Amino acid sequence: MASTTSRPLSRRRLLQGGAALAAGLPAAAMLGTGARAQTLKSVKLTLPWIANGSNYWPMVGKKLGYFSSRGIDVDVARGFGSVAAAQAVANKQFDFGIVFAGGTILAAARGLPLVTLATLYYDAMMGTALLASSPITSPKDLEGKKLGIVPTSAEAPFWPAYAAAAGIDASKVQLVQVDSKVIERVLIDKQVDAITAIGSSSIPVLVAQGQTPRFTLWSKVGVELYAAQIVTRQEVLDQDPKLCQAMVDAILESYAFTLREPKKAIDEFVALVPEVGLTKGGRENAEVSQGLAQLMTLRPEALDHTLGWTDIDKLGPMFDMVMKYGAPKDAVRPDPKKFATNQFVGKVTLTKAEWDAVKTSTAGYAKLLG
């Protein structure tokens, strides 16, 4: 992991890598000074990674006033991975975080007092990416092939789980360790036959470089984790439930705006981060990443319940998988019922017509997922 802390977004610390979008900037202009500003409560929120098409919505929400209207002056910071973001929240560097479930589960297994207040994406999009021309047509076809993998990536620990679930003899697959900066390039250059990846990260990079990849979600064989969860410390929940409600409402309203107005939302993102539009493939990267992420919200949890709802019964198998493949030996399995709550969701959601519109707007991105 690059760091165990997160830092405020800054124009001076843009990260660039190939055609991938990499930008971390202030969420919006400073709020007005004077009496109004003094009435707002300062709250720090960390993203799981650099601001991109799958996580930028709190930045836009701040600009549109979704936080200030609830008495909050939110400071949005980039993160350095979900594990680091979860630790930063637990260590009181941030009050809230947007964290993939794997990072939160690992933190909870180490005894860190975190609680999940809402879930926005229901699949972390762990999977295997292939070029369109690849002769590989089934998971078992990976046997005898070279598979590129970033050892420190979010999905790497769960490759053995996928291999077992998909009926792959992992001993017959040649793993090629690759740096995260070139993982897509080694696939394009055919130095490997396939790569493991997080779809919302690698697919936009491949598309921006003129590829139409085939991507197999590991969740199709039960290797799945929730993603993009709103987390805080237990003490924050206990001491200030009204703040938790306000933050969940503001974050969900920010995300709902991107669901209802995906193109306008990207326009707002580009206005906040002009480098997105100036970087080759930057806007396209953001649009693809956003579309893929929104696909992961189109699940029964949100459609049959409400935006942000967590199926706590599904957490048990996720915990078991993380404990088996990703947690240290001295880790203790968390209690799913203490790990997440649905008490703060339900005030912000979409109508059936709006959900249908999301299905239509993301249909093209669904074709990228084989």
Short mmCIF file of C-alpha atoms in Angstrom, two decimals:
data_model
loop_
_atom_site.label_atom_id
_atom_site.label_comp_id
_atom_site.label_asym_id
_atom_site.label_seq_id
_atom_site.Cartn_x
_atom_site.Cartn_y
_atom_site.Cartn_z
CA MET A 1 0.00 0.00 0.00
CA ALA A 2 1.32 3.43 -0.83
CA SER A 3 0.40 5.05 2.46
CA THR A 4 -1.70 4.55 5.55
CA THR A 5 -2.97 8.12 5.51
CA SER A 6 -4.89 10.39 3.16
CA ARG A 7 -4.17 14.01 2.31
CA PRO A 8 -6.40 16.87 1.20
CA LEU A 9 -7.04 17.05 -2.51
CA SER A 10 -4.59 19.39 -4.18
CA ARG A 11 -3.95 20.59 -7.72
CA ARG A 12 -0.23 20.20 -7.03
CA ARG A 13 -0.50 16.49 -6.41
CA LEU A 14 -2.18 15.19 -9.54
CA LEU A 15 -1.32 11.58 -10.25
CA GLN A 16 -1.03 10.58 -13.87
CA GLY A 17 -0.70 7.11 -15.32
CA GLY A 18 -1.05 6.39 -19.02
CA ALA A 19 -4.49 7.29 -20.26
CA ALA A 20 -6.01 6.68 -16.86
CA LEU A 21 -7.74 9.56 -15.15
CA ALA A 22 -5.81 10.68 -12.10
CA ALA A 23 -6.79 13.90 -10.43
CA GLY A 24 -7.18 15.04 -6.84
CA LEU A 25 -8.46 18.55 -6.28
CA PRO A 26 -10.51 20.56 -3.79
CA ALA A 27 -14.13 19.48 -3.90
CA ALA A 28 -15.30 23.03 -4.60
CA ALA A 29 -14.54 26.65 -3.89
CA MET A 30 -14.41 27.68 -0.25
CA LEU A 31 -17.77 28.43 1.30
CA GLY A 32 -18.58 32.06 2.03
CA THR A 33 -17.05 33.67 5.07
CA GLY A 34 -18.86 35.45 7.86
CA ALA A 35 -21.71 34.36 10.07
CA ARG A 36 -23.01 31.68 7.67
CA ALA A 37 -19.68 29.90 7.44
CA GLN A 38 -19.35 29.92 11.22
CA THR A 39 -22.62 27.98 11.59
CA LEU A 40 -21.39 25.07 9.49
CA LYS A 41 -19.84 22.01 11.11
CA SER A 42 -16.47 21.06 9.64
CA VAL A 43 -16.35 17.40 8.61
CA LYS A 44 -13.53 15.50 6.90
CA LEU A 45 -14.35 12.85 4.29
CA THR A 46 -11.83 10.63 2.51
CA LEU A 47 -12.34 9.00 -0.87
CA PRO A 48 -10.94 5.50 -1.42
CA TRP A 49 -8.52 6.67 -4.11
CA ILE A 50 -7.85 9.56 -6.47
CA ALA A 51 -10.98 11.38 -7.59
CA ASN A 52 -12.33 9.63 -10.69
CA GLY A 53 -15.55 8.68 -12.42
CA SER A 54 -16.45 6.11 -9.79
CA ASN A 55 -16.08 8.24 -6.66
CA TYR A 56 -16.13 11.99 -7.42
CA TRP A 57 -19.76 12.63 -6.46
CA PRO A 58 -19.12 14.11 -2.97
CA MET A 59 -17.07 16.82 -4.71
CA VAL A 60 -19.99 17.74 -6.95
CA GLY A 61 -22.39 17.45 -4.02
CA LYS A 62 -20.38 20.02 -2.14
CA LYS A 63 -20.49 22.42 -5.08
CA LEU A 64 -24.25 21.95 -5.46
CA GLY A 65 -24.83 22.68 -1.76
CA TYR A 66 -26.02 19.27 -0.63
CA PHE A 67 -23.73 19.39 2.40
CA SER A 68 -23.98 23.07 3.33
CA SER A 69 -27.79 22.88 3.20
CA ARG A 70 -27.48 20.33 6.00
CA GLY A 71 -25.13 22.48 8.08
CA ILE A 72 -21.92 20.74 6.96
CA ASP A 73 -18.69 22.19 5.58
CA VAL A 74 -17.20 19.02 4.11
CA ASP A 75 -13.52 18.71 3.26
CA VAL A 76 -13.11 15.98 0.62
CA ALA A 77 -9.70 14.31 0.40
CA ARG A 78 -8.26 11.75 -1.98
CA GLY A 79 -7.35 8.35 -0.57
CA PHE A 80 -4.59 5.80 -1.03
CA GLY A 81 -6.63 2.63 -1.26
CA SER A 82 -9.56 1.37 0.78
CA VAL A 83 -7.43 -0.34 3.42
CA ALA A 84 -5.56 2.91 4.08
CA ALA A 85 -8.80 4.94 3.95
CA ALA A 86 -10.48 2.66 6.49
CA GLN A 87 -7.47 2.94 8.79
CA ALA A 88 -7.46 6.73 8.42
CA VAL A 89 -11.10 6.93 9.52
CA ALA A 90 -10.48 4.54 12.42
CA ASN A 91 -7.44 6.58 13.49
CA LYS A 92 -9.53 9.81 13.56
CA GLN A 93 -7.78 11.47 10.64
CA PHE A 94 -11.19 11.58 8.96
CA ASP A 95 -14.73 11.53 10.30
CA PHE A 96 -16.19 9.57 7.38
CA GLY A 97 -14.92 7.64 4.40
CA ILE A 98 -16.04 6.11 1.11
CA VAL A 99 -14.45 2.67 1.37
CA PHE A 100 -14.70 -0.64 -0.51
CA ALA A 101 -16.00 -3.39 1.77
CA GLY A 102 -12.77 -5.38 1.62
CA GLY A 103 -10.88 -2.54 3.30
CA THR A 104 -13.51 -2.06 5.98
CA ILE A 105 -13.78 -5.78 6.70
CA LEU A 106 -10.01 -6.06 7.10
CA ALA A 107 -9.98 -3.06 9.42
CA ALA A 108 -12.84 -4.50 11.50
CA ALA A 109 -11.08 -7.88 11.64
CA ARG A 110 -8.11 -6.08 13.20
CA GLY A 111 -10.38 -4.65 15.85
CA LEU A 112 -10.75 -1.14 14.45
CA PRO A 113 -14.13 0.36 15.49
CA LEU A 114 -15.75 1.03 12.09
CA VAL A 115 -19.39 0.83 11.09
CA THR A 116 -20.97 0.96 7.62
CA LEU A 117 -23.83 3.43 7.22
CA ALA A 118 -24.75 2.78 3.58
CA THR A 119 -23.67 0.87 0.45
CA LEU A 120 -23.67 2.41 -3.03
CA TYR A 121 -22.05 -0.24 -5.24
CA TYR A 122 -22.88 -3.89 -4.73
CA ASP A 123 -19.98 -5.41 -6.64
CA ALA A 124 -16.32 -4.40 -6.33
CA MET A 125 -15.92 -5.55 -9.95
CA MET A 126 -13.05 -7.93 -9.30
CA GLY A 127 -12.47 -9.84 -12.50
CA THR A 128 -10.38 -11.00 -15.43
CA ALA A 129 -9.77 -8.80 -18.47
CA LEU A 130 -9.07 -10.13 -21.97
CA LEU A 131 -8.56 -8.53 -25.35
CA ALA A 132 -11.45 -8.89 -27.78
CA SER A 133 -9.27 -11.10 -30.00
CA SER A 134 -8.36 -13.53 -27.21
CA PRO A 135 -9.08 -17.21 -27.89
CA ILE A 136 -9.93 -17.66 -24.20
CA THR A 137 -13.67 -18.31 -23.97
CA SER A 138 -14.06 -19.87 -20.52
CA PRO A 139 -12.32 -19.55 -17.14
CA LYS A 140 -10.71 -22.97 -17.50
CA ASP A 141 -9.05 -21.77 -20.71
CA LEU A 142 -6.71 -19.75 -18.48
CA GLU A 143 -4.85 -22.97 -17.71
CA GLY A 144 -1.56 -22.99 -19.58
CA LYS A 145 -1.74 -19.21 -20.07
CA LYS A 146 0.05 -16.18 -18.61
CA LEU A 147 -2.04 -14.13 -16.19
CA GLY A 148 -0.85 -10.64 -15.26
CA ILE A 149 -1.50 -9.66 -11.65
CA VAL A 150 -0.55 -6.74 -9.39
CA PRO A 151 0.38 -8.41 -6.06
CA THR A 152 -0.80 -5.42 -4.00
CA SER A 153 -4.07 -4.90 -5.87
CA ALA A 154 -7.48 -5.17 -4.23
CA GLU A 155 -8.42 -8.31 -6.16
CA ALA A 156 -5.09 -10.19 -5.97
CA PRO A 157 -5.77 -11.95 -2.63
CA PHE A 158 -8.97 -13.42 -4.06
CA TRP A 159 -7.55 -14.97 -7.23
CA PRO A 160 -7.27 -18.39 -5.48
CA ALA A 161 -10.92 -18.08 -4.42
CA TYR A 162 -11.98 -17.37 -7.99
CA ALA A 163 -9.83 -20.16 -9.42
CA ALA A 164 -11.40 -22.66 -7.02
CA ALA A 165 -14.95 -21.44 -7.62
CA ALA A 166 -14.52 -21.38 -11.41
CA GLY A 167 -12.94 -24.85 -11.60
CA ILE A 168 -9.50 -23.58 -12.63
CA ASP A 169 -6.38 -25.54 -11.67
CA ALA A 170 -4.40 -22.55 -10.42
CA SER A 171 -1.15 -24.53 -10.53
CA LYS A 172 -1.47 -24.59 -14.33
CA VAL A 173 -1.78 -20.80 -14.64
CA GLN A 174 1.46 -18.83 -14.88
CA LEU A 175 1.12 -15.72 -12.73
CA VAL A 176 3.15 -12.77 -13.98
CA GLN A 177 3.63 -10.05 -11.36
CA VAL A 178 3.18 -6.63 -12.90
CA ASP A 179 3.41 -3.03 -11.66
CA SER A 180 0.04 -1.30 -11.40
CA LYS A 181 1.18 1.47 -13.75
CA VAL A 182 1.56 -0.91 -16.69
CA ILE A 183 -0.95 -3.69 -15.99
CA GLU A 184 -3.21 -2.73 -18.92
CA ARG A 185 -0.26 -2.12 -21.25
CA VAL A 186 1.15 -5.62 -20.82
CA LEU A 187 -2.23 -7.00 -21.88
CA ILE A 188 -2.46 -4.70 -24.91
CA ASP A 189 1.09 -5.65 -25.91
CA LYS A 190 0.17 -9.34 -25.44
CA GLN A 191 2.96 -9.95 -22.94
CA VAL A 192 0.29 -11.81 -20.98
CA ASP A 193 -2.91 -13.53 -22.08
CA ALA A 194 -5.14 -11.96 -19.45
CA ILE A 195 -4.98 -9.78 -16.34
CA THR A 196 -6.78 -9.65 -13.03
CA ALA A 197 -8.27 -6.24 -12.39
CA ILE A 198 -10.95 -4.04 -10.86
CA GLY A 199 -13.28 -3.39 -13.78
CA SER A 200 -14.07 0.24 -13.03
CA SER A 201 -10.33 0.98 -13.03
CA SER A 202 -8.90 -1.08 -15.89
CA ILE A 203 -11.74 -1.14 -18.42
CA PRO A 204 -11.74 2.67 -18.89
CA VAL A 205 -7.98 2.60 -19.43
CA LEU A 206 -8.27 -0.13 -22.06
CA VAL A 207 -11.14 1.64 -23.80
CA ALA A 208 -9.22 4.93 -23.82
CA GLN A 209 -6.41 3.11 -25.62
CA GLY A 210 -8.68 1.90 -28.39
CA GLN A 211 -9.47 -1.55 -27.02
CA THR A 212 -12.83 -3.22 -26.56
CA PRO A 213 -11.98 -5.62 -23.75
CA ARG A 214 -13.91 -8.63 -22.54
CA PHE A 215 -14.23 -8.61 -18.78
CA THR A 216 -15.42 -11.51 -16.63
CA LEU A 217 -16.78 -10.60 -13.22
CA TRP A 218 -15.67 -12.99 -10.51
CA SER A 219 -18.96 -12.36 -8.73
CA LYS A 220 -20.60 -14.62 -11.34
CA VAL A 221 -19.19 -17.59 -9.42
CA GLY A 222 -19.78 -16.08 -5.99
CA VAL A 223 -16.48 -14.27 -5.43
CA GLU A 224 -17.93 -10.88 -4.59
CA LEU A 225 -17.51 -7.95 -2.27
CA TYR A 226 -19.55 -4.81 -1.80
CA ALA A 227 -17.93 -1.53 -2.80
CA ALA A 228 -18.24 2.21 -2.14
CA GLN A 229 -19.64 2.08 1.38
CA ILE A 230 -20.07 5.08 3.67
CA VAL A 231 -18.20 4.33 6.89
CA THR A 232 -17.49 6.08 10.17
CA ARG A 233 -16.30 5.20 13.66
CA GLN A 234 -18.67 3.67 16.18
CA GLU A 235 -18.08 6.59 18.54
CA VAL A 236 -19.22 9.09 15.88
CA LEU A 237 -22.40 7.07 15.39
CA ASP A 238 -22.99 6.86 19.14
CA GLN A 239 -22.23 10.51 19.90
CA ASP A 240 -23.76 12.26 16.89
CA PRO A 241 -26.36 10.20 15.00
CA LYS A 242 -27.82 13.43 13.55
CA LEU A 243 -24.50 14.16 11.87
CA CYS A 244 -24.41 10.60 10.51
CA GLN A 245 -27.90 11.10 9.08
CA ALA A 246 -26.94 14.42 7.50
CA MET A 247 -23.77 12.99 5.95
CA VAL A 248 -25.53 9.92 4.57
CA ASP A 249 -28.29 12.11 3.11
CA ALA A 250 -25.81 14.53 1.53
CA ILE A 251 -23.62 11.77 0.07
CA LEU A 252 -26.59 9.82 -1.27
CA GLU A 253 -28.09 12.98 -2.76
CA SER A 254 -24.74 13.67 -4.43
CA TYR A 255 -24.69 10.17 -5.89
CA ALA A 256 -28.36 10.32 -6.88
CA PHE A 257 -27.58 13.44 -8.91
CA THR A 258 -25.02 11.50 -10.96
CA LEU A 259 -27.53 8.69 -11.49
CA ARG A 260 -30.23 11.08 -12.70
CA GLU A 261 -27.95 13.38 -14.67
CA PRO A 262 -24.84 11.39 -15.67
CA LYS A 263 -23.67 13.79 -18.39
CA LYS A 264 -24.33 16.93 -16.36
CA ALA A 265 -22.52 15.33 -13.42
CA ILE A 266 -19.42 14.70 -15.56
CA ASP A 267 -19.67 18.31 -16.77
CA GLU A 268 -19.57 19.43 -13.14
CA PHE A 269 -16.60 17.15 -12.48
CA VAL A 270 -14.70 18.58 -15.46
CA ALA A 271 -15.51 22.11 -14.26
CA LEU A 272 -14.05 21.27 -10.86
CA VAL A 273 -11.10 19.40 -12.34
CA PRO A 274 -10.30 20.98 -15.75
CA GLU A 275 -7.38 18.58 -16.21
CA VAL A 276 -9.95 15.82 -16.82
CA GLY A 277 -11.00 17.48 -20.05
CA LEU A 278 -7.46 18.40 -21.04
CA THR A 279 -5.95 14.95 -20.49
CA LYS A 280 -6.12 12.66 -23.51
CA GLY A 281 -9.01 10.29 -22.94
CA GLY A 282 -9.71 11.91 -19.56
CA ARG A 283 -13.40 12.67 -20.00
CA GLU A 284 -14.07 9.35 -21.73
CA ASN A 285 -12.27 7.59 -18.87
CA ALA A 286 -14.51 9.35 -16.35
CA GLU A 287 -17.68 8.54 -18.30
CA VAL A 288 -16.83 4.84 -18.67
CA SER A 289 -15.78 4.52 -15.03
CA GLN A 290 -18.99 6.22 -13.91
CA GLY A 291 -21.17 4.05 -16.15
CA LEU A 292 -19.58 0.82 -14.96
CA ALA A 293 -19.87 1.86 -11.31
CA GLN A 294 -23.52 2.79 -11.74
CA LEU A 295 -24.18 -0.65 -13.17
CA MET A 296 -23.08 -2.03 -9.82
CA THR A 297 -25.88 -0.10 -8.13
CA LEU A 298 -28.55 -1.78 -10.26
CA ARG A 299 -29.04 -4.62 -7.81
CA PRO A 300 -32.03 -5.82 -5.76
CA GLU A 301 -30.63 -4.08 -2.68
CA ALA A 302 -31.23 -0.65 -4.21
CA LEU A 303 -34.03 -1.46 -6.66
CA ASP A 304 -36.21 -3.41 -4.21
CA HIS A 305 -35.35 -1.43 -1.08
CA THR A 306 -33.73 2.00 -1.34
CA LEU A 307 -30.57 3.75 -2.43
CA GLY A 308 -27.79 2.91 0.03
CA TRP A 309 -29.44 -0.21 1.51
CA THR A 310 -27.11 -2.98 2.69
CA ASP A 311 -28.12 -6.64 2.66
CA ILE A 312 -26.58 -7.65 5.96
CA ASP A 313 -27.27 -11.33 5.27
CA LYS A 314 -24.88 -11.15 2.31
CA LEU A 315 -22.05 -9.88 4.47
CA GLY A 316 -21.40 -13.23 6.15
CA PRO A 317 -19.98 -14.98 3.04
CA MET A 318 -17.96 -11.86 2.24
CA PHE A 319 -16.48 -11.90 5.73
CA ASP A 320 -15.64 -15.59 5.40
CA MET A 321 -13.83 -15.00 2.11
CA VAL A 322 -11.83 -12.04 3.42
CA MET A 323 -10.89 -13.95 6.56
CA LYS A 324 -9.70 -16.95 4.53
CA TYR A 325 -7.80 -15.18 1.78
CA GLY A 326 -7.01 -11.63 2.90
CA ALA A 327 -6.83 -11.33 6.68
CA PRO A 328 -3.81 -11.99 8.94
CA LYS A 329 -3.90 -15.15 11.04
CA ASP A 330 -4.58 -13.27 14.28
CA ALA A 331 -7.60 -11.42 12.84
CA VAL A 332 -11.02 -11.97 14.38
CA ARG A 333 -14.12 -12.32 12.19
CA PRO A 334 -16.40 -9.29 12.73
CA ASP A 335 -20.09 -9.61 13.50
CA PRO A 336 -22.07 -8.58 10.37
CA LYS A 337 -24.91 -7.22 12.49
CA LYS A 338 -22.49 -4.83 14.22
CA PHE A 339 -20.63 -4.04 11.01
CA ALA A 340 -23.48 -2.36 9.12
CA THR A 341 -26.78 -0.60 9.71
CA ASN A 342 -29.66 0.55 7.49
CA GLN A 343 -31.07 3.07 9.95
CA PHE A 344 -29.85 6.09 7.96
CA VAL A 345 -30.97 5.13 4.44
CA GLY A 346 -34.37 5.71 2.88
CA LYS A 347 -34.62 9.50 2.74
CA VAL A 348 -32.87 9.75 -0.63
CA THR A 349 -33.78 7.36 -3.42
CA LEU A 350 -34.93 7.16 -7.04
CA THR A 351 -38.35 6.54 -8.53
CA LYS A 352 -39.00 3.52 -10.72
CA ALA A 353 -38.89 5.74 -13.79
CA GLU A 354 -35.54 7.14 -12.70
CA TRP A 355 -34.14 3.65 -12.10
CA ASP A 356 -35.37 2.64 -15.56
CA ALA A 357 -33.51 5.63 -17.00
CA VAL A 358 -30.32 4.50 -15.24
CA LYS A 359 -30.72 1.05 -16.79
CA THR A 360 -31.00 2.66 -20.21
CA SER A 361 -28.04 5.00 -19.75
CA THR A 362 -25.76 2.18 -18.56
CA ALA A 363 -26.84 -0.48 -21.05
CA GLY A 364 -23.89 0.20 -23.34
CA TYR A 365 -21.40 -0.29 -20.53
CA ALA A 366 -22.98 -3.61 -19.60
CA LYS A 367 -21.77 -4.98 -22.94
CA LEU A 368 -18.18 -4.66 -21.69
CA LEU A 369 -18.87 -7.21 -18.97
CA GLY A 370 -18.72 -10.73 -20.43
#
